[in-house]
CSV table of C-alpha atoms in Angstrom, one decimal:
chain,number,residue,atom,x,y,z
A,1,UNK,CA,7.5,15.2,-23.3
A,2,UNK,CA,5.9,13.1,-20.5
A,3,UNK,CA,8.5,14.2,-18.0
A,4,UNK,CA,7.3,17.8,-18.3
A,5,UNK,CA,3.9,16.9,-16.9
A,6,UNK,CA,5.5,14.8,-14.2
A,7,UNK,CA,7.9,17.6,-13.3
A,8,UNK,CA,5.0,20.1,-13.1
A,9,UNK,CA,3.2,17.7,-10.8
A,10,UNK,CA,6.3,17.4,-8.6
A,11,UNK,CA,6.9,21.2,-8.6
A,12,UNK,CA,3.3,21.7,-7.5
A,13,UNK,CA,3.6,19.2,-4.7
A,14,UNK,CA,6.9,20.5,-3.4
A,15,UNK,CA,5.7,24.1,-3.5
A,16,UNK,CA,2.5,23.2,-1.7
A,17,UNK,CA,4.3,21.2,1.0
A,18,UNK,CA,6.7,24.0,1.5
A,19,UNK,CA,3.9,26.6,1.9
A,20,UNK,CA,2.1,24.1,4.2
A,21,UNK,CA,5.2,23.8,6.4
A,22,UNK,CA,5.7,27.6,6.5
A,23,UNK,CA,2.0,28.0,7.4
A,24,UNK,CA,2.5,25.4,10.2
A,25,UNK,CA,5.5,27.3,11.6
A,26,UNK,CA,3.6,30.5,11.3
A,27,UNK,CA,0.7,29.1,13.3
A,28,UNK,CA,3.0,27.3,15.7
A,29,UNK,CA,1.7,23.9,14.8
A,30,UNK,CA,3.7,20.7,14.5
A,31,UNK,CA,2.0,19.8,11.2
A,32,UNK,CA,1.9,20.7,7.5
A,33,UNK,CA,-1.2,22.9,7.1
A,34,UNK,CA,-3.0,22.1,3.9
A,35,UNK,CA,0.2,21.5,1.8
A,36,UNK,CA,-1.4,18.9,-0.4
A,37,UNK,CA,-4.5,21.0,-0.8
A,38,UNK,CA,-2.4,24.0,-1.9
A,39,UNK,CA,-0.5,21.8,-4.3
A,40,UNK,CA,-3.8,20.6,-5.8
A,41,UNK,CA,-4.9,24.3,-6.2
A,42,UNK,CA,-1.6,25.1,-7.9
A,43,UNK,CA,-2.1,22.2,-10.4
A,44,UNK,CA,-5.7,23.2,-11.1
A,45,UNK,CA,-4.6,26.8,-11.7
A,46,UNK,CA,-1.6,25.7,-13.9
A,47,UNK,CA,-3.8,23.5,-16.0
A,48,UNK,CA,-6.2,26.4,-16.8
A,49,UNK,CA,-3.5,29.0,-17.5
A,50,UNK,CA,-2.3,29.7,-21.0
A,51,UNK,CA,1.3,30.0,-20.1
A,52,UNK,CA,1.4,26.4,-18.8
A,53,UNK,CA,-0.4,24.9,-21.7
A,54,UNK,CA,2.6,23.0,-23.2
A,55,UNK,CA,3.0,21.3,-19.8
A,56,UNK,CA,-0.6,20.1,-19.4
A,57,UNK,CA,-1.5,19.0,-23.0
A,58,UNK,CA,-0.4,16.2,-25.3
A,59,UNK,CA,2.3,13.9,-24.0
A,60,UNK,CA,2.8,16.1,-20.9
A,61,UNK,CA,-0.7,15.4,-19.9
A,62,UNK,CA,0.0,11.7,-20.2
A,63,UNK,CA,2.6,12.0,-17.5
A,64,UNK,CA,0.0,13.5,-15.1
A,65,UNK,CA,-2.7,11.1,-16.1
A,66,UNK,CA,-0.4,8.2,-15.5
A,67,UNK,CA,0.0,9.1,-11.8
A,68,UNK,CA,-3.7,9.9,-11.6
A,69,UNK,CA,-4.4,6.3,-12.7
A,70,UNK,CA,-1.8,5.0,-10.3
A,71,UNK,CA,-3.7,6.6,-7.4
A,72,UNK,CA,-5.9,3.6,-6.5
A,73,UNK,CA,-3.0,1.1,-6.5
A,74,UNK,CA,-1.0,3.5,-4.3
A,75,UNK,CA,-4.0,3.6,-1.9
A,76,UNK,CA,-4.1,-0.2,-1.9
A,77,UNK,CA,-0.5,-0.2,-0.9
A,78,UNK,CA,-1.2,2.4,1.7
A,79,UNK,CA,-4.0,0.2,3.1
A,80,UNK,CA,-1.6,-2.8,3.3
A,81,UNK,CA,0.8,-0.7,5.4
A,82,UNK,CA,-1.7,0.5,8.0
A,83,UNK,CA,-1.4,-0.5,11.6
A,84,UNK,CA,-4.7,-2.5,11.5
A,85,UNK,CA,-3.6,-4.7,14.5
A,86,UNK,CA,-3.4,-1.6,16.7
A,87,UNK,CA,-6.9,-0.5,15.6
A,88,UNK,CA,-8.3,-3.9,16.5
A,89,UNK,CA,-6.3,-4.3,19.7
A,90,UNK,CA,-6.9,-0.7,20.9
A,91,UNK,CA,-9.7,-1.9,23.1
A,92,UNK,CA,-13.2,-0.8,23.5
A,93,UNK,CA,-12.5,2.9,24.2
A,94,UNK,CA,-10.5,3.4,21.0
A,95,UNK,CA,-13.0,1.4,19.0
A,96,UNK,CA,-16.0,3.3,20.3
A,97,UNK,CA,-14.3,6.7,20.0
A,98,UNK,CA,-13.3,6.0,16.4
A,99,UNK,CA,-16.6,4.5,15.4
A,100,UNK,CA,-18.7,7.2,17.1
A,101,UNK,CA,-16.7,10.0,15.4
A,102,UNK,CA,-17.2,8.4,12.0
A,103,UNK,CA,-20.9,7.8,12.5
A,104,UNK,CA,-21.6,11.3,13.6
A,105,UNK,CA,-19.5,12.8,10.8
A,106,UNK,CA,-21.2,10.6,8.2
A,107,UNK,CA,-24.6,11.9,9.5
A,108,UNK,CA,-23.4,15.5,9.1
A,109,UNK,CA,-22.5,15.2,5.5
A,110,UNK,CA,-26.1,15.6,4.1
A,111,UNK,CA,-26.8,18.3,6.7
A,112,UNK,CA,-23.9,20.5,5.7
A,113,UNK,CA,-24.2,19.7,2.0
A,114,UNK,CA,-27.5,21.4,1.9
A,115,UNK,CA,-25.8,24.8,2.4
A,116,UNK,CA,-24.5,26.9,-0.5
A,117,UNK,CA,-24.8,26.2,-4.3
A,118,UNK,CA,-25.5,22.6,-5.2
A,119,UNK,CA,-23.5,20.7,-7.7
A,120,UNK,CA,-25.1,18.0,-9.9
A,121,UNK,CA,-24.5,14.3,-9.3
A,122,UNK,CA,-21.7,12.9,-11.5
A,123,UNK,CA,-22.8,10.6,-14.4
A,124,UNK,CA,-22.7,6.9,-13.6
A,125,UNK,CA,-19.3,5.4,-13.2
A,126,UNK,CA,-17.6,3.3,-15.8
A,127,UNK,CA,-17.0,-0.2,-14.4
A,128,UNK,CA,-13.4,-0.3,-15.7
A,129,UNK,CA,-10.6,0.8,-13.3
A,130,UNK,CA,-11.3,4.5,-13.2
A,131,UNK,CA,-9.0,7.4,-13.8
A,132,UNK,CA,-9.6,9.9,-11.0
A,133,UNK,CA,-10.1,13.5,-11.9
A,134,UNK,CA,-11.3,12.9,-15.4
A,135,UNK,CA,-14.9,12.6,-16.2
A,136,UNK,CA,-15.7,9.2,-17.6
A,137,UNK,CA,-18.3,8.9,-20.2
A,138,UNK,CA,-21.6,7.4,-19.0
A,139,UNK,CA,-21.7,3.7,-19.7
A,140,UNK,CA,-24.4,1.0,-19.5
A,141,UNK,CA,-23.0,-0.6,-16.3
A,142,UNK,CA,-23.0,1.3,-13.1
A,143,UNK,CA,-19.9,0.3,-11.0
A,144,UNK,CA,-20.4,2.4,-7.9
A,145,UNK,CA,-21.6,0.9,-4.6
B,1,UNK,CA,15.1,-19.7,-4.2
B,2,UNK,CA,17.6,-17.7,-2.2
B,3,UNK,CA,18.5,-15.8,-5.4
B,4,UNK,CA,14.9,-15.1,-6.1
B,5,UNK,CA,14.3,-13.7,-2.6
B,6,UNK,CA,17.4,-11.6,-3.0
B,7,UNK,CA,16.2,-10.2,-6.3
B,8,UNK,CA,12.7,-9.5,-4.9
B,9,UNK,CA,14.1,-7.8,-1.8
B,10,UNK,CA,16.6,-5.7,-3.7
B,11,UNK,CA,13.9,-4.3,-6.0
B,12,UNK,CA,11.3,-3.4,-3.4
B,13,UNK,CA,9.3,-0.8,-5.3
B,14,UNK,CA,9.1,-2.9,-8.4
B,15,UNK,CA,8.0,-5.9,-6.3
B,16,UNK,CA,5.3,-3.6,-4.9
B,17,UNK,CA,4.0,-2.7,-8.3
B,18,UNK,CA,3.7,-6.4,-9.2
B,19,UNK,CA,2.1,-7.4,-6.0
B,20,UNK,CA,-0.4,-4.5,-5.9
B,21,UNK,CA,-1.1,-5.1,-9.6
B,22,UNK,CA,-2.0,-8.7,-8.9
B,23,UNK,CA,-4.1,-7.7,-5.9
B,24,UNK,CA,-6.1,-5.2,-7.9
B,25,UNK,CA,-6.6,-7.7,-10.7
B,26,UNK,CA,-7.9,-10.3,-8.3
B,27,UNK,CA,-10.2,-7.7,-6.7
B,28,UNK,CA,-11.8,-6.6,-10.0
B,29,UNK,CA,-12.3,-10.3,-10.8
B,30,UNK,CA,-14.0,-10.8,-7.4
B,31,UNK,CA,-16.0,-7.7,-8.0
B,32,UNK,CA,-17.3,-9.0,-11.3
B,33,UNK,CA,-17.7,-12.6,-10.5
B,34,UNK,CA,-18.9,-12.6,-6.9
B,35,UNK,CA,-20.8,-9.3,-6.5
B,36,UNK,CA,-21.8,-8.8,-10.1
B,37,UNK,CA,-20.1,-5.4,-10.0
B,38,UNK,CA,-22.1,-4.2,-7.0
B,39,UNK,CA,-19.1,-3.8,-4.8
B,40,UNK,CA,-16.4,-1.8,-6.6
B,41,UNK,CA,-13.2,-3.5,-7.4
B,42,UNK,CA,-11.1,-0.8,-5.7
B,43,UNK,CA,-13.2,-1.2,-2.5
B,44,UNK,CA,-12.3,-4.9,-2.5
B,45,UNK,CA,-8.7,-4.2,-3.2
B,46,UNK,CA,-8.5,-1.8,-0.2
B,47,UNK,CA,-10.2,-4.3,2.1
B,48,UNK,CA,-7.7,-7.0,0.9
B,49,UNK,CA,-4.9,-4.6,1.7
B,50,UNK,CA,-6.2,-4.0,5.2
B,51,UNK,CA,-6.7,-7.7,5.7
B,52,UNK,CA,-3.2,-8.4,4.6
B,53,UNK,CA,-1.9,-5.7,6.9
B,54,UNK,CA,-3.8,-7.2,9.8
B,55,UNK,CA,-2.5,-10.7,9.1
B,56,UNK,CA,1.1,-9.4,8.7
B,57,UNK,CA,0.8,-7.3,11.9
B,58,UNK,CA,-0.3,-10.3,13.9
B,59,UNK,CA,2.5,-12.5,12.5
B,60,UNK,CA,5.4,-10.0,12.7
B,61,UNK,CA,4.2,-7.9,15.7
B,62,UNK,CA,5.2,-4.8,13.7
B,63,UNK,CA,3.2,-1.7,13.2
B,64,UNK,CA,3.4,-1.2,9.5
B,65,UNK,CA,1.4,-4.1,8.1
B,66,UNK,CA,2.9,-6.0,5.3
B,67,UNK,CA,5.9,-3.6,5.2
B,68,UNK,CA,7.3,-5.5,8.1
B,69,UNK,CA,7.6,-8.6,5.9
B,70,UNK,CA,11.1,-8.3,4.4
B,71,UNK,CA,10.2,-9.1,0.8
B,72,UNK,CA,7.3,-6.7,0.8
B,73,UNK,CA,9.1,-3.7,2.2
B,74,UNK,CA,8.6,-1.9,-1.1
B,75,UNK,CA,4.9,-1.6,-0.4
B,76,UNK,CA,5.8,0.9,2.3
B,77,UNK,CA,7.5,3.1,-0.3
B,78,UNK,CA,4.6,2.7,-2.8
B,79,UNK,CA,1.9,3.4,-0.1
B,80,UNK,CA,3.9,5.9,1.9
B,81,UNK,CA,3.2,9.5,2.4
B,82,UNK,CA,5.3,10.7,-0.5
B,83,UNK,CA,3.6,8.6,-3.2
B,84,UNK,CA,0.2,9.1,-1.6
B,85,UNK,CA,0.5,12.9,-1.8
B,86,UNK,CA,1.9,12.7,-5.3
B,87,UNK,CA,-1.1,10.6,-6.4
B,88,UNK,CA,-3.6,12.8,-4.6
B,89,UNK,CA,-2.3,15.9,-6.2
B,90,UNK,CA,-2.4,14.3,-9.7
B,91,UNK,CA,-6.1,13.6,-9.2
B,92,UNK,CA,-6.7,17.3,-9.2
B,93,UNK,CA,-5.8,17.4,-12.9
B,94,UNK,CA,-9.1,18.0,-14.6
B,95,UNK,CA,-10.9,19.4,-11.5
B,96,UNK,CA,-13.3,22.2,-12.3
B,97,UNK,CA,-12.5,25.5,-10.6
B,98,UNK,CA,-16.2,26.3,-10.7
B,99,UNK,CA,-17.0,23.3,-8.5
B,100,UNK,CA,-14.3,24.3,-6.0
B,101,UNK,CA,-15.8,27.8,-5.8
B,102,UNK,CA,-19.3,26.5,-5.3
B,103,UNK,CA,-18.3,24.5,-2.2
B,104,UNK,CA,-15.7,26.9,-0.9
B,105,UNK,CA,-17.5,28.4,2.1
B,106,UNK,CA,-19.3,25.3,3.1
B,107,UNK,CA,-16.1,23.3,2.6
B,108,UNK,CA,-14.3,25.6,5.2
B,109,UNK,CA,-17.2,25.3,7.6
B,110,UNK,CA,-17.2,21.5,7.3
B,111,UNK,CA,-13.5,21.4,8.3
B,112,UNK,CA,-14.2,23.3,11.5
B,113,UNK,CA,-17.4,21.3,12.2
B,114,UNK,CA,-15.5,18.0,11.5
B,115,UNK,CA,-12.7,18.8,14.0
B,116,UNK,CA,-15.0,20.1,16.7
B,117,UNK,CA,-17.6,17.3,16.4
B,118,UNK,CA,-15.1,14.5,16.3
B,119,UNK,CA,-13.3,16.0,19.3
B,120,UNK,CA,-16.5,16.3,21.3
B,121,UNK,CA,-17.5,12.7,20.5
B,122,UNK,CA,-14.1,11.4,21.5
B,123,UNK,CA,-13.9,13.5,24.7
B,124,UNK,CA,-17.4,12.3,25.8
B,125,UNK,CA,-16.4,8.7,25.3
B,126,UNK,CA,-13.2,9.3,27.4
B,127,UNK,CA,-15.4,10.7,30.2
B,128,UNK,CA,-17.8,7.8,29.9
B,129,UNK,CA,-14.8,5.5,30.4
B,130,UNK,CA,-13.9,7.2,33.6
B,131,UNK,CA,-11.2,9.7,32.6
B,132,UNK,CA,-11.5,12.9,34.7
B,133,UNK,CA,-8.3,14.8,34.0
B,134,UNK,CA,-8.4,17.5,31.2
B,135,UNK,CA,-5.1,16.2,29.6
B,136,UNK,CA,-6.5,12.6,29.0
B,137,UNK,CA,-9.9,13.8,27.9
B,138,UNK,CA,-8.4,16.3,25.4
B,139,UNK,CA,-5.9,13.8,24.1
B,140,UNK,CA,-8.5,11.0,23.4
B,141,UNK,CA,-10.8,13.6,21.9
B,142,UNK,CA,-7.9,14.7,19.7
B,143,UNK,CA,-7.3,11.1,18.7
B,144,UNK,CA,-10.9,10.9,17.4
B,145,UNK,CA,-10.0,13.9,15.2
B,146,UNK,CA,-7.1,12.0,13.5
B,147,UNK,CA,-4.3,9.7,14.6
B,148,UNK,CA,-1.8,12.5,14.0
B,149,UNK,CA,-3.7,15.1,16.1
B,150,UNK,CA,-3.9,12.8,19.1
B,151,UNK,CA,-0.1,12.4,19.8
B,152,UNK,CA,0.6,16.0,18.8
B,153,UNK,CA,-1.9,17.3,21.3
B,154,UNK,CA,-1.0,14.7,23.9
B,155,UNK,CA,2.7,15.5,23.8
B,156,UNK,CA,2.0,19.3,23.8
B,157,UNK,CA,-0.2,19.2,27.0
B,158,UNK,CA,1.7,16.4,28.7
B,159,UNK,CA,-0.7,13.4,28.6
B,160,UNK,CA,0.5,10.0,29.7
B,161,UNK,CA,2.0,7.7,27.1
B,162,UNK,CA,-0.8,5.0,27.4
B,163,UNK,CA,-3.4,7.7,26.8
B,164,UNK,CA,-1.5,8.9,23.7
B,165,UNK,CA,-1.3,5.3,22.5
B,166,UNK,CA,-5.1,5.1,23.0
B,167,UNK,CA,-5.6,8.3,21.0
B,168,UNK,CA,-3.6,6.9,18.1
B,169,UNK,CA,-5.7,3.7,18.2
B,170,UNK,CA,-8.9,5.7,18.1
B,171,UNK,CA,-7.6,7.7,15.1
B,172,UNK,CA,-6.6,4.5,13.2
B,173,UNK,CA,-10.0,3.0,13.9
B,174,UNK,CA,-11.5,6.1,12.4
B,175,UNK,CA,-9.3,6.1,9.3
B,176,UNK,CA,-9.9,2.4,8.6
B,177,UNK,CA,-13.7,2.7,9.1
B,178,UNK,CA,-13.9,5.6,6.7
B,179,UNK,CA,-12.1,3.6,4.1
B,180,UNK,CA,-14.4,0.6,4.5
B,181,UNK,CA,-17.6,2.4,5.4
B,182,UNK,CA,-17.7,5.2,2.8
B,183,UNK,CA,-18.8,3.1,-0.2
B,184,UNK,CA,-21.5,1.5,2.0
B,185,UNK,CA,-23.2,4.7,3.1
B,186,UNK,CA,-22.3,6.9,0.0
B,187,UNK,CA,-25.9,6.7,-1.4
B,188,UNK,CA,-27.6,7.5,1.9
B,189,UNK,CA,-25.5,10.6,2.7
B,190,UNK,CA,-25.8,11.9,-0.9
B,191,UNK,CA,-22.1,11.4,-1.7
B,192,UNK,CA,-22.4,11.6,-5.5
B,193,UNK,CA,-21.2,15.1,-6.4
B,194,UNK,CA,-18.2,17.4,-6.0
B,195,UNK,CA,-19.9,19.6,-3.5
B,196,UNK,CA,-20.8,16.9,-1.0
B,197,UNK,CA,-17.4,15.3,-1.5
B,198,UNK,CA,-15.8,18.5,-0.3
B,199,UNK,CA,-18.1,18.6,2.7
B,200,UNK,CA,-17.3,14.9,3.3
B,201,UNK,CA,-13.5,15.5,3.1
B,202,UNK,CA,-13.8,18.4,5.6
B,203,UNK,CA,-15.9,16.4,8.1
B,204,UNK,CA,-13.9,13.2,8.0
B,205,UNK,CA,-10.5,14.8,7.7
B,206,UNK,CA,-8.4,11.7,7.9
B,207,UNK,CA,-6.5,11.9,4.6
B,208,UNK,CA,-5.9,8.2,4.3
B,209,UNK,CA,-9.5,7.4,5.2
B,210,UNK,CA,-10.9,10.0,2.8
B,211,UNK,CA,-8.5,9.0,0.0
B,212,UNK,CA,-9.3,5.3,0.4
B,213,UNK,CA,-13.1,5.8,1.0
B,214,UNK,CA,-13.7,8.0,-2.0
B,215,UNK,CA,-11.4,5.9,-4.2
B,216,UNK,CA,-13.7,2.9,-3.3
B,217,UNK,CA,-16.8,5.0,-3.9
B,218,UNK,CA,-16.1,7.0,-7.1
B,219,UNK,CA,-12.5,7.9,-8.0
B,220,UNK,CA,-13.8,11.2,-9.6
B,221,UNK,CA,-14.7,12.5,-6.2
B,222,UNK,CA,-11.2,12.0,-4.7
B,223,UNK,CA,-9.7,15.4,-5.6
B,224,UNK,CA,-12.7,17.3,-4.1
B,225,UNK,CA,-12.6,15.4,-0.8
B,226,UNK,CA,-8.9,15.4,-0.5
B,227,UNK,CA,-8.7,19.1,-1.1
B,228,UNK,CA,-10.6,19.9,2.2
B,229,UNK,CA,-9.3,16.9,4.1
B,230,UNK,CA,-5.7,18.1,3.8
B,231,UNK,CA,-6.5,21.2,5.9
B,232,UNK,CA,-8.2,19.2,8.6
B,233,UNK,CA,-5.1,17.7,10.4
B,234,UNK,CA,-3.5,21.1,10.5
B,235,UNK,CA,-6.5,22.7,12.0
B,236,UNK,CA,-6.8,19.9,14.5
B,237,UNK,CA,-3.2,20.3,15.5
B,238,UNK,CA,-3.9,24.0,15.9
B,239,UNK,CA,-7.0,23.7,18.0
B,240,UNK,CA,-6.3,20.5,20.0
B,241,UNK,CA,-3.5,21.8,22.4
B,242,UNK,CA,-5.0,25.3,22.5
B,243,UNK,CA,-8.6,26.3,22.5
B,244,UNK,CA,-10.1,22.8,22.8
B,245,UNK,CA,-7.8,22.0,25.7
B,246,UNK,CA,-8.6,25.3,27.4
B,247,UNK,CA,-12.4,24.6,27.1
B,248,UNK,CA,-12.0,21.1,28.5
B,249,UNK,CA,-9.8,22.4,31.4
B,250,UNK,CA,-12.5,25.0,32.2
B,251,UNK,CA,-15.2,22.3,32.2
B,252,UNK,CA,-13.6,19.6,34.4
């Protein structure tokens, strides 16, 4: 049943967000600490546990993969509801602070990536709208930028 | 016409699916025809979304992009925090635990490094612009962390409201720039594997920016980047009004 996969996904998110809120309260922070990350870990764990197999295979998996494929459209909708005007009108200080933080952080990615065990580059991306989280088979076109 | 508008408005989320679907279709068409596939369709779709939001914001004077246009209010539901988080979690389906383990330690380090480095950069720019009080410097530095950390910190330490507004603007600039800039620099910074994606998520931290930037680069990297990024705002909110504020106060 497709709904089983969707329900598992929902249960993971709710549990993660709840734990994240509790963590925030524990630390005295007005924020959810890692709720989504915890939810992702729960889903990863569930999908590799025998007990949850009926919820992550067959039709149930379709329910999770559907949302995974809806991810980019959701992000497009998110982009369309950002306060872009405020970012542009924030003046030079806001612009510089934002830009400088991004540039320095970009520059640090290769520096920090050098530490610890390395992972292999992913195979070239399929040019069709991708399904996040699943490894696409290598194709003759490379769609990445 | 009136009836059509009524139907569209009354079914906001469904309208959003249709509008976003058309946008994505146009974007992939543009990607193939105009850029020969060099710029990914999802990157174009995200930029179209941001452009629409800018246009809508200038027309309506609102702060939520196209959501402030009545018939498109459903976009706010589709692109809101609830659906975004649901979508992000679903991308973790198929993630390999071994990859998460590999980047575990460096991932945690990158979250701390990301918060501290962005804060220092923001704080230095605040000083360069003539701010001398610890509250303003800290709040603007926190804004460079993310647009949620700025106001949380500013409110906690009692910064003025215009400084808090500035910190939000800095955070929004960061988030949007990460969305647009990531696919452009991905190759140069080696962003092509799960491990560097986790480092990337930890360093950038802005969940929207990381989610959008990685989606436009390679959707398979999204879960790894999002995993670390979601801890970033929490850490920022923890450090901003406390240790970072104390350090700034000791320095000025």
